[in-house]
Amino acid sequence: MTPRITSFIGNTPLVEFELPFQASSMRLFAKLEMFNPGGSIKDRPAMYMIQRAVADGRITRDSHLVESSSGNLAIAIAMIARQMKLRFTAVIDPNITKTNRALIEAYGAELELVDQKDEEGGYLHSRIRRVRQLLAELPRAVWLNQYANPDNRRSHYEGIGAEIVRDMPIEPSHAFIGVSTCGTIMGVARRLREAWPNIRIIAVDVVGSVIFGSPGAKRRLPGIGASRVPEQLDAHEVDEVVYVTDWESVQGCHRLVREEGVLAGGSSGSIIAALEKIAPRLPPAAVVVTVLPDRGDRYLDSVYHRDWLAQGDRVQQPLHTSHRILAGEAPDLRDAS
Ligand code: PMP
């Protein structure tokens, strides 16, 4: 059968970077998720969750998909729903970027804007409440619920995880993975540990995200961090967490494009910033593998915009280096070599 656009989800390139990091001779390999047709890693869980729901009859021809997302997942579902001729409503809030809003609409999805703040002063709970209302109101509504759906992490176990195991030319000692719903880190960590039991799994999170128990604060970059702990997080799967600020992430993005010609999204810059912080502690022979979640085009108004950078109130200034070791038995990154 002639392939359709969704046939090209997955099997993204694995490249090696030459980016030098201070006092380290590490090798760095990166999976470029920007090569997915919807432009991000989220094509994978969107496709997988939809296919599984179709297979077990939760989604039928007249289903109406509903999801709370202002970012890559909404764009991915919008693309797949269009191809499958399914209706899709994305529940969004006023923090959505202009570009993402335009992309979701261009794919033909419906938008449901929630502008009432919840009891915590954000929109997360109001958005979930609106999803539940829509489920009650719309006759054939289906909520995939990326935060709790085990097919989210399974998509990464079978996708990115298996592809890294297949494509790495050398055994990695460390994996650096950005976190939000934690689907990526849960799925990829499991698969990599099965192949390489000594690998250290490092979560990259942003200051202001509550995933690993740090206090919540305002965050600017979409896609990374969360204001609640995702149901699917099993912290035992994560050896360390490295925190970076929005500002540091922006610097990381600029470094990536300057030195490698890779125009990537904000959370890819978070990974580069985290590596820069941790590099001096890595063993000299470290082999790092990472996942860069999306392309930079959709951040031209923010991360790559001179004025946005100049607006000091919108981008936090750098804080002290901060990281936490989660797994009790392994006290330092150096133990992993
Ligand atoms: N970076 C970006 C740009 C993303 O869109 C996402 C997914 N929200 C992530 C990182 C983190 O992935 P996950 O939700 O699987 O933890």
Coordinates of N, CA and C in Angstrom, one line a residue, residues 45-275:
P45 N 3.5 9.1 20.6 CA 2.5 8.7 21.5 C 1.1 9.0 21.0
A46 N 0.9 10.1 20.2 CA -0.4 10.4 19.6 C -0.8 9.2 18.7
M47 N 0.0 8.8 17.8 CA -0.3 7.7 16.9 C -0.5 6.4 17.6
Y48 N 0.3 6.1 18.6 CA 0.3 4.9 19.3 C -1.0 4.8 20.1
M49 N -1.3 5.9 20.9 CA -2.5 5.9 21.7 C -3.8 5.8 20.8
I50 N -3.8 6.4 19.7 CA -5.0 6.3 18.8 C -5.1 4.9 18.2
Q51 N -4.0 4.4 17.7 CA -4.0 3.0 17.1 C -4.5 2.0 18.1
R52 N -4.0 2.1 19.4 CA -4.5 1.1 20.4 C -5.9 1.3 20.7
A53 N -6.4 2.5 20.7 CA -7.8 2.8 21.0 C -8.7 2.3 19.9
V54 N -8.2 2.4 18.7 CA -8.9 1.9 17.5 C -9.0 0.4 17.6
A55 N -7.9 -0.2 17.9 CA -7.8 -1.7 17.9 C -8.7 -2.3 19.0
D56 N -8.9 -1.6 20.1 CA -9.8 -2.2 21.1 C -11.2 -1.6 21.1
G57 N -11.5 -0.8 20.1 CA -12.9 -0.3 19.9 C -13.2 0.9 20.7
R58 N -12.3 1.6 21.4 CA -12.6 2.8 22.1 C -12.8 4.0 21.1
I59 N -12.0 3.9 20.0 CA -12.2 4.9 18.9 C -12.9 4.2 17.7
T60 N -14.0 4.8 17.3 CA -14.6 4.3 16.1 C -14.7 5.5 15.1
R61 N -15.3 5.2 13.9 CA -15.4 6.1 12.8 C -16.0 7.5 13.2
D62 N -16.9 7.4 14.1 CA -17.6 8.7 14.5 C -17.2 9.2 15.9
S63 N -16.0 8.8 16.3 CA -15.5 9.3 17.6 C -15.0 10.8 17.5
H64 N -15.1 11.5 18.6 CA -14.6 12.9 18.6 C -13.5 13.0 19.7
L65 N -12.3 13.1 19.3 CA -11.2 13.2 20.2 C -11.2 14.5 21.0
V66 N -10.8 14.4 22.3 CA -10.7 15.6 23.1 C -9.4 15.4 23.9
E67 N -8.6 16.5 24.0 CA -7.4 16.4 24.8 C -7.0 17.8 25.3
S68 N -6.5 17.8 26.5 CA -6.0 19.0 27.1 C -4.5 19.2 26.7
S69 N -4.3 20.0 25.7 CA -2.9 20.2 25.3 C -2.8 21.5 24.5
S70 N -1.8 22.3 24.8 CA -1.6 23.6 24.0 C -0.4 23.4 23.1
G71 N 0.2 22.2 23.0 CA 1.5 22.1 22.4 C 1.6 21.0 21.4
N72 N 2.7 20.3 21.4 CA 3.0 19.3 20.4 C 2.0 18.2 20.4
L73 N 1.5 17.8 21.5 CA 0.5 16.7 21.4 C -0.7 17.1 20.6
A74 N -1.2 18.3 20.9 CA -2.4 18.7 20.2 C -2.1 18.8 18.7
I75 N -0.9 19.3 18.3 CA -0.5 19.4 16.9 C -0.5 18.0 16.3
A76 N 0.1 17.0 17.0 CA 0.2 15.6 16.5 C -1.2 15.0 16.4
I77 N -2.0 15.2 17.4 CA -3.4 14.5 17.3 C -4.1 15.2 16.1
A78 N -4.0 16.5 16.0 CA -4.7 17.2 14.9 C -4.3 16.7 13.6
M79 N -3.0 16.4 13.4 CA -2.6 15.9 12.1 C -3.1 14.5 11.9
I80 N -3.0 13.6 12.9 CA -3.5 12.2 12.7 C -5.0 12.2 12.5
A81 N -5.7 13.0 13.3 CA -7.2 13.0 13.3 C -7.6 13.4 11.9
R82 N -6.9 14.4 11.3 CA -7.3 14.8 9.9 C -7.2 13.7 8.9
Q83 N -6.0 13.0 9.0 CA -5.8 11.9 8.1 C -6.9 10.8 8.3
M84 N -7.3 10.6 9.6 CA -8.3 9.5 9.8 C -9.7 10.0 9.8
K85 N -9.9 11.3 9.4 CA -11.2 11.9 9.3 C -12.0 11.8 10.7
L86 N -11.3 12.0 11.7 CA -11.9 12.1 13.1 C -12.0 13.6 13.5
R87 N -13.0 13.9 14.3 CA -13.0 15.2 14.8 C -12.1 15.3 16.1
F88 N -11.6 16.5 16.3 CA -10.7 16.7 17.4 C -10.9 18.1 18.0
T89 N -11.1 18.1 19.3 CA -11.1 19.4 20.0 C -9.9 19.4 21.0
A90 N -9.1 20.5 20.9 CA -8.0 20.7 21.8 C -8.4 21.7 22.8
V91 N -8.3 21.3 24.1 CA -8.7 22.3 25.2 C -7.4 23.0 25.5
I92 N -7.4 24.3 25.3 CA -6.2 25.2 25.5 C -6.5 26.3 26.5
D93 N -5.4 27.0 26.9 CA -5.6 28.1 27.8 C -4.8 29.3 27.2
P94 N -5.0 30.5 27.8 CA -4.4 31.7 27.2 C -2.9 31.7 27.1
N95 N -2.2 30.8 27.7 CA -0.7 30.7 27.6 C -0.2 30.1 26.3
I96 N -1.1 29.6 25.5 CA -0.7 28.9 24.2 C 0.0 30.0 23.4
T97 N 1.0 29.5 22.7 CA 1.8 30.4 21.8 C 0.9 30.7 20.5
K98 N 1.2 31.8 19.9 CA 0.4 32.2 18.7 C 0.6 31.1 17.6
T99 N 1.9 30.7 17.5 CA 2.3 29.8 16.5 C 1.6 28.4 16.7
N100 N 1.6 27.9 17.9 CA 0.9 26.6 18.1 C -0.6 26.7 17.9
R101 N -1.2 27.8 18.3 CA -2.6 28.0 18.0 C -2.9 27.9 16.5
A102 N -2.1 28.6 15.8 CA -2.2 28.7 14.3 C -2.0 27.3 13.7
L103 N -1.0 26.6 14.2 CA -0.8 25.2 13.7 C -2.0 24.3 13.9
I104 N -2.5 24.3 15.1 CA -3.6 23.4 15.5 C -4.8 23.7 14.6
E105 N -5.0 25.0 14.4 CA -6.2 25.4 13.6 C -5.9 25.0 12.1
A106 N -4.7 25.2 11.7 CA -4.4 24.9 10.3 C -4.6 23.4 10.0
Y107 N -4.4 22.6 11.0 CA -4.7 21.2 10.8 C -6.2 20.9 10.9
G108 N -7.0 21.9 11.2 CA -8.4 21.7 11.2 C -9.1 21.2 12.5
A109 N -8.3 21.3 13.5 CA -8.9 20.9 14.8 C -9.7 22.1 15.4
E110 N -10.6 21.7 16.3 CA -11.4 22.8 17.0 C -10.7 23.2 18.3
L111 N -10.8 24.4 18.7 CA -10.2 24.9 19.9 C -11.2 25.3 20.9
E112 N -10.9 24.8 22.2 CA -11.8 25.2 23.3 C -11.0 25.9 24.3
L113 N -11.1 27.3 24.3 CA -10.3 28.1 25.2 C -10.8 28.2 26.6
V114 N -10.0 27.8 27.6 CA -10.4 27.9 29.0 C -9.7 29.1 29.6
D115 N -10.5 30.1 30.0 CA -9.7 31.3 30.5 C -10.0 31.6 31.9
Q116 N -10.6 30.7 32.6 CA -10.8 30.9 34.1 C -9.7 30.2 34.8
K117 N -9.0 30.9 35.6 CA -7.9 30.3 36.4 C -8.5 29.4 37.5
D118 N -7.7 28.3 37.8 CA -8.2 27.4 38.8 C -7.7 27.8 40.2
E119 N -8.0 27.0 41.2 CA -7.7 27.3 42.6 C -6.2 27.5 42.9
E120 N -5.4 27.0 42.0 CA -3.9 27.2 42.2 C -3.4 28.3 41.4
G121 N -4.3 29.1 40.7 CA -3.8 30.2 40.0 C -3.3 29.9 38.6
G122 N -3.4 28.6 38.2 CA -3.1 28.3 36.8 C -4.3 27.8 36.0
Y123 N -4.1 27.1 34.9 CA -5.2 26.7 34.1 C -5.4 25.2 34.0
L124 N -4.4 24.5 34.6 CA -4.3 23.0 34.4 C -5.6 22.3 34.8
H125 N -6.1 22.7 36.1 CA -7.3 22.0 36.6 C -8.5 22.5 35.9
S126 N -8.5 23.8 35.5 CA -9.7 24.2 34.7 C -9.8 23.5 33.4
R127 N -8.6 23.3 32.8 CA -8.6 22.6 31.5 C -9.2 21.1 31.6
I128 N -8.7 20.5 32.7 CA -9.2 19.1 32.9 C -10.7 19.1 33.2
R129 N -11.1 20.0 33.9 CA -12.6 20.1 34.2 C -13.3 20.3 32.9
R130 N -12.8 21.1 32.0 CA -13.5 21.3 30.7 C -13.5 20.1 29.9
V131 N -12.4 19.3 29.9 CA -12.3 18.0 29.2 C -13.5 17.1 29.7
R132 N -13.6 17.1 31.0 CA -14.7 16.2 31.6 C -16.1 16.6 31.2
Q133 N -16.2 18.0 31.2 CA -17.6 18.5 30.7 C -17.8 18.1 29.3
L134 N -16.8 18.2 28.4 CA -16.9 17.9 27.0 C -17.3 16.4 26.9
L135 N -16.6 15.5 27.7 CA -16.9 14.1 27.6 C -18.4 13.8 28.0
A136 N -18.9 14.6 28.9 CA -20.3 14.4 29.2 C -21.3 15.0 28.1
E137 N -20.8 16.1 27.5 CA -21.7 16.8 26.5 C -21.7 16.2 25.1
L138 N -20.5 15.7 24.7 CA -20.4 15.3 23.3 C -20.7 13.8 23.3
P139 N -21.5 13.4 22.3 CA -22.0 12.0 22.3 C -20.9 10.9 22.1
R140 N -19.9 11.2 21.3 CA -18.9 10.2 21.0 C -17.5 10.7 21.4
A141 N -17.4 11.4 22.5 CA -16.1 12.0 22.9 C -15.2 10.9 23.5
V142 N -13.9 11.0 23.1 CA -12.9 10.1 23.6 C -11.7 10.9 24.1
W143 N -11.3 10.6 25.4 CA -10.1 11.4 26.0 C -9.0 10.4 26.1
L144 N -7.9 10.7 25.4 CA -6.7 9.8 25.4 C -5.9 10.0 26.7
N145 N -6.0 11.1 27.3 CA -5.3 11.4 28.6 C -3.9 11.0 28.7
Q146 N -3.0 11.9 28.1 CA -1.6 11.6 27.9 C -0.9 11.4 29.3
Y147 N -1.4 12.0 30.3 CA -0.7 12.0 31.6 C -0.8 10.6 32.3
A148 N -1.9 9.9 32.0 CA -2.1 8.6 32.7 C -2.1 7.4 31.8
N149 N -2.2 7.6 30.5 CA -2.4 6.5 29.6 C -1.1 5.7 29.4
P150 N -1.1 4.4 29.8 CA 0.2 3.7 29.7 C 0.7 3.5 28.2
D151 N -0.2 3.8 27.3 CA 0.2 3.7 25.9 C 1.2 4.8 25.5
N152 N 1.2 5.9 26.3 CA 2.1 7.0 26.1 C 3.5 6.5 26.3
R153 N 3.8 5.9 27.5 CA 5.2 5.4 27.7 C 5.5 4.2 26.8
R154 N 4.5 3.4 26.5 CA 4.8 2.2 25.7 C 5.2 2.6 24.3
S155 N 4.7 3.7 23.8 CA 5.1 4.2 22.5 C 6.5 4.5 22.4
H156 N 7.1 5.0 23.6 CA 8.5 5.4 23.6 C 9.4 4.1 23.9
Y157 N 8.8 3.2 24.6 CA 9.6 1.9 24.8 C 9.8 1.2 23.5
E158 N 8.7 1.1 22.7 CA 8.8 0.4 21.4 C 9.4 1.3 20.3
G159 N 9.3 2.6 20.5 CA 9.8 3.5 19.5 C 11.2 4.0 19.7
I160 N 11.3 5.2 20.4 CA 12.7 5.7 20.6 C 13.6 4.8 21.3
G161 N 13.1 4.1 22.3 CA 14.0 3.2 23.1 C 14.5 2.1 22.2
A162 N 13.7 1.4 21.5 CA 14.1 0.3 20.6 C 15.0 0.8 19.5
E163 N 14.7 2.0 19.0 CA 15.6 2.6 17.9 C 17.0 2.9 18.4
I164 N 17.1 3.5 19.6 CA 18.4 3.8 20.2 C 19.2 2.5 20.3
V165 N 18.6 1.5 20.9 CA 19.3 0.2 21.1 C 19.7 -0.3 19.7
R166 N 18.9 -0.2 18.7 CA 19.3 -0.7 17.4 C 20.4 0.1 16.7
D167 N 20.4 1.5 16.9 CA 21.2 2.4 16.1 C 22.5 2.8 16.8
M168 N 22.6 2.7 18.1 CA 23.8 3.2 18.8 C 25.0 2.4 18.4
P169 N 26.1 3.1 17.9 CA 27.3 2.3 17.5 C 28.1 1.9 18.6
I170 N 27.8 2.4 19.8 CA 28.7 2.1 21.0 C 27.7 2.1 22.2
E171 N 28.1 1.4 23.3 CA 27.2 1.3 24.5 C 27.2 2.7 25.2
P172 N 26.0 3.3 25.4 CA 25.9 4.5 26.2 C 26.1 4.3 27.7
S173 N 26.7 5.3 28.3 CA 26.9 5.2 29.8 C 25.8 6.0 30.5
H174 N 25.3 7.0 29.8 CA 24.3 8.0 30.4 C 23.2 8.3 29.3
A175 N 22.0 8.5 29.8 CA 20.9 9.0 28.9 C 20.4 10.3 29.6
F176 N 20.2 11.4 28.8 CA 19.7 12.6 29.3 C 18.3 12.8 28.7
I177 N 17.2 12.9 29.4 CA 15.9 12.9 28.9 C 15.1 14.1 29.5
G178 N 14.5 14.9 28.7 CA 13.6 16.0 29.2 C 12.3 15.4 29.7
V179 N 11.7 16.0 30.7 CA 10.5 15.5 31.3 C 9.3 16.5 31.3
S180 N 8.1 15.9 31.0 CA 6.9 16.7 31.2 C 5.8 15.7 31.6
T181 N 5.2 15.0 30.7 CA 4.3 13.9 31.2 C 5.1 12.7 31.7
C182 N 6.3 12.6 31.4 CA 7.3 11.6 31.8 C 7.1 10.3 31.0
G183 N 6.3 10.4 29.9 CA 6.1 9.2 29.0 C 7.4 8.8 28.4
T184 N 8.2 9.8 27.9 CA 9.4 9.6 27.2 C 10.4 8.9 28.2
I185 N 10.6 9.5 29.3 CA 11.7 8.9 30.2 C 11.3 7.6 30.7
M186 N 10.0 7.3 31.0 CA 9.6 6.0 31.5 C 9.8 4.9 30.5
G187 N 9.4 5.2 29.2 CA 9.5 4.2 28.2 C 10.9 4.0 27.7
V188 N 11.7 5.1 27.6 CA 13.0 4.9 27.1 C 13.9 4.3 28.1
A189 N 13.8 4.8 29.4 CA 14.6 4.2 30.5 C 14.5 2.7 30.5
R190 N 13.3 2.2 30.5 CA 13.0 0.8 30.6 C 13.7 0.0 29.5
R191 N 13.6 0.5 28.3 CA 14.1 -0.2 27.2 C 15.7 -0.2 27.2
L192 N 16.2 1.0 27.5 CA 17.7 1.1 27.6 C 18.3 0.3 28.7
R193 N 17.6 0.2 29.8 CA 18.2 -0.6 30.9 C 18.1 -2.1 30.6
E194 N 17.1 -2.5 29.8 CA 17.1 -3.9 29.4 C 18.3 -4.2 28.6
A195 N 18.7 -3.3 27.7 CA 19.9 -3.5 26.8 C 21.2 -3.3 27.6
W196 N 21.2 -2.2 28.4 CA 22.5 -1.8 29.0 C 22.2 -1.6 30.5
P197 N 22.3 -2.6 31.4 CA 21.8 -2.5 32.8 C 22.6 -1.4 33.6
N198 N 23.8 -1.0 33.1 CA 24.6 -0.1 33.9 C 24.3 1.4 33.5
I199 N 23.5 1.6 32.6 CA 23.2 3.0 32.1 C 22.6 3.9 33.2
R200 N 23.1 5.1 33.3 CA 22.5 6.1 34.2 C 21.5 6.9 33.5
I201 N 20.3 7.0 34.1 CA 19.2 7.8 33.5 C 19.1 9.1 34.2
I202 N 19.3 10.2 33.4 CA 19.3 11.6 34.0 C 18.0 12.3 33.5
A203 N 17.2 12.7 34.4 CA 16.0 13.6 33.9 C 16.5 15.0 33.9
V204 N 16.0 15.7 32.8 CA 16.3 17.1 32.7 C 14.9 17.8 32.9
D205 N 14.9 18.6 34.0 CA 13.6 19.4 34.3 C 13.9 20.9 34.4
V206 N 12.9 21.7 34.4 CA 13.1 23.1 34.5 C 12.8 23.6 35.9
V207 N 13.5 24.6 36.3 CA 13.1 25.3 37.6 C 11.7 25.8 37.6
G208 N 10.9 25.4 38.6 CA 9.5 25.8 38.6 C 8.6 24.7 38.3
S209 N 9.2 23.5 37.9 CA 8.4 22.3 37.7 C 8.3 21.5 39.0
V210 N 7.2 20.8 39.2 CA 7.0 20.1 40.5 C 7.2 18.6 40.4
I211 N 7.6 18.1 39.2 CA 7.6 16.7 39.0 C 8.4 15.9 40.1
F212 N 9.6 16.4 40.4 CA 10.4 15.7 41.4 C 10.4 16.3 42.8
G213 N 9.3 17.0 43.1 CA 9.1 17.5 44.4 C 9.7 18.9 44.7
S214 N 10.1 19.6 43.7 CA 10.6 21.0 43.9 C 9.4 22.0 43.9
P215 N 9.6 23.1 44.4 CA 8.4 24.1 44.5 C 8.0 24.6 43.1
G216 N 6.7 24.8 42.9 CA 6.3 25.3 41.6 C 6.5 26.8 41.5
A217 N 6.8 27.2 40.2 CA 6.9 28.6 40.0 C 6.6 28.8 38.5
K218 N 6.5 30.1 38.1 CA 6.1 30.4 36.8 C 7.2 29.9 35.8
R219 N 6.8 29.3 34.7 CA 7.7 28.8 33.7 C 7.3 29.3 32.4
R220 N 8.2 29.6 31.5 CA 7.9 30.2 30.2 C 7.9 29.2 29.0
L221 N 8.8 28.3 29.1 CA 9.0 27.4 27.9 C 7.9 26.3 27.9
P222 N 7.3 26.2 26.7 CA 6.3 25.1 26.6 C 7.0 23.7 26.4
G223 N 6.3 22.7 26.8 CA 6.7 21.3 26.5 C 7.5 20.6 27.6
I224 N 8.2 21.4 28.4 CA 9.0 20.7 29.4 C 8.6 21.2 30.8
G225 N 8.7 20.3 31.8 CA 8.2 20.6 33.1 C 6.7 20.3 33.3
A226 N 6.3 20.3 34.5 CA 4.8 20.1 34.8 C 4.4 20.8 36.1
S227 N 3.2 21.1 36.2 CA 2.7 21.7 37.5 C 2.0 20.7 38.3
R228 N 2.0 19.4 37.9 CA 1.5 18.4 38.8 C 2.4 17.1 38.5
V229 N 2.4 16.2 39.4 CA 3.2 15.0 39.2 C 2.4 14.0 38.3
P230 N 3.0 13.6 37.2 CA 2.3 12.7 36.3 C 2.0 11.4 36.9
E231 N 0.9 10.8 36.7 CA 0.5 9.5 37.3 C 1.5 8.4 36.9
Q232 N 2.1 8.6 35.7 CA 2.9 7.5 35.2 C 4.4 7.6 35.6
L233 N 4.7 8.6 36.4 CA 6.1 8.7 36.9 C 6.4 7.6 37.9
D234 N 7.5 6.8 37.7 CA 8.0 5.9 38.7 C 9.4 6.4 38.9
A235 N 9.6 7.1 40.0 CA 10.9 7.8 40.2 C 12.1 6.8 40.4
H236 N 11.8 5.6 40.6 CA 12.9 4.6 40.7 C 13.6 4.4 39.4
E237 N 12.9 4.8 38.4 CA 13.5 4.6 37.0 C 14.5 5.7 36.7
V238 N 14.6 6.7 37.6 CA 15.4 7.9 37.3 C 16.5 8.0 38.3
D239 N 17.8 8.1 37.9 CA 18.9 8.1 38.8 C 19.2 9.5 39.3
E240 N 19.1 10.5 38.4 CA 19.3 11.9 38.9 C 18.4 12.8 38.1
V241 N 18.2 14.0 38.7 CA 17.5 15.1 38.0 C 18.4 16.3 37.9
V242 N 18.5 16.9 36.8 CA 19.2 18.2 36.6 C 18.2 19.3 36.3
Y243 N 18.3 20.4 37.1 CA 17.4 21.5 36.8 C 18.1 22.6 36.0
V244 N 17.4 23.1 35.1 CA 17.9 24.3 34.3 C 16.8 25.3 34.3
T245 N 17.2 26.6 34.1 CA 16.2 27.7 34.0 C 15.8 27.9 32.6
D246 N 14.7 28.6 32.4 CA 14.3 28.9 31.0 C 15.4 29.7 30.3
W247 N 16.1 30.6 31.0 CA 17.1 31.4 30.4 C 18.3 30.5 29.9
E248 N 18.7 29.5 30.8 CA 19.7 28.6 30.4 C 19.3 27.8 29.2
S249 N 18.0 27.4 29.1 CA 17.5 26.6 28.0 C 17.7 27.4 26.7
V250 N 17.3 28.7 26.8 CA 17.4 29.5 25.6 C 18.9 29.6 25.1
Q251 N 19.8 29.7 26.1 CA 21.2 29.8 25.7 C 21.6 28.4 25.1
G252 N 21.1 27.4 25.6 CA 21.4 26.0 25.0 C 20.9 25.9 23.6
C253 N 19.7 26.4 23.3 CA 19.2 26.4 21.9 C 20.1 27.2 21.0
H254 N 20.5 28.3 21.4 CA 21.3 29.2 20.6 C 22.7 28.5 20.3
R255 N 23.2 27.8 21.3 CA 24.5 27.1 21.2 C 24.3 26.0 20.2
L256 N 23.2 25.3 20.2 CA 22.9 24.1 19.4 C 22.9 24.6 17.9
V257 N 22.2 25.7 17.7 CA 22.1 26.1 16.3 C 23.4 26.7 15.8
R258 N 24.1 27.4 16.7 CA 25.4 28.1 16.3 C 26.5 27.0 16.0
E259 N 26.5 26.0 16.8 CA 27.7 25.0 16.7 C 27.3 23.8 15.9
E260 N 26.0 23.4 15.7 CA 25.7 22.2 15.0 C 24.7 22.5 13.9
G261 N 24.2 23.7 13.8 CA 23.2 24.0 12.7 C 21.9 23.3 12.9
V262 N 21.6 23.0 14.2 CA 20.4 22.3 14.5 C 19.4 23.3 15.2
L263 N 18.3 23.7 14.5 CA 17.4 24.6 15.0 C 16.3 23.8 15.8
A264 N 16.4 23.8 17.1 CA 15.5 22.9 17.8 C 14.7 23.7 18.8
G265 N 13.7 23.1 19.4 CA 12.8 23.7 20.4 C 13.4 23.9 21.7
G266 N 12.7 24.6 22.6 CA 13.2 25.1 23.9 C 13.7 23.9 24.8
S267 N 13.0 22.8 24.8 CA 13.5 21.7 25.7 C 14.8 21.1 25.2
S268 N 15.1 21.2 23.9 CA 16.4 20.7 23.4 C 17.5 21.5 24.0
G269 N 17.2 22.8 24.1 CA 18.2 23.7 24.7 C 18.4 23.4 26.2
S270 N 17.3 22.9 26.9 CA 17.4 22.5 28.3 C 18.4 21.4 28.4
I271 N 18.3 20.4 27.5 CA 19.2 19.3 27.5 C 20.7 19.7 27.4
I272 N 20.9 20.6 26.4 CA 22.3 21.1 26.2 C 22.8 21.9 27.5
A273 N 21.9 22.7 28.1 CA 22.3 23.4 29.3 C 22.6 22.4 30.4
A274 N 21.8 21.4 30.5 CA 22.0 20.4 31.6 C 23.4 19.7 31.4
L275 N 23.7 19.3 30.1 CA 24.9 18.7 29.8 C 26.1 19.6 30.2

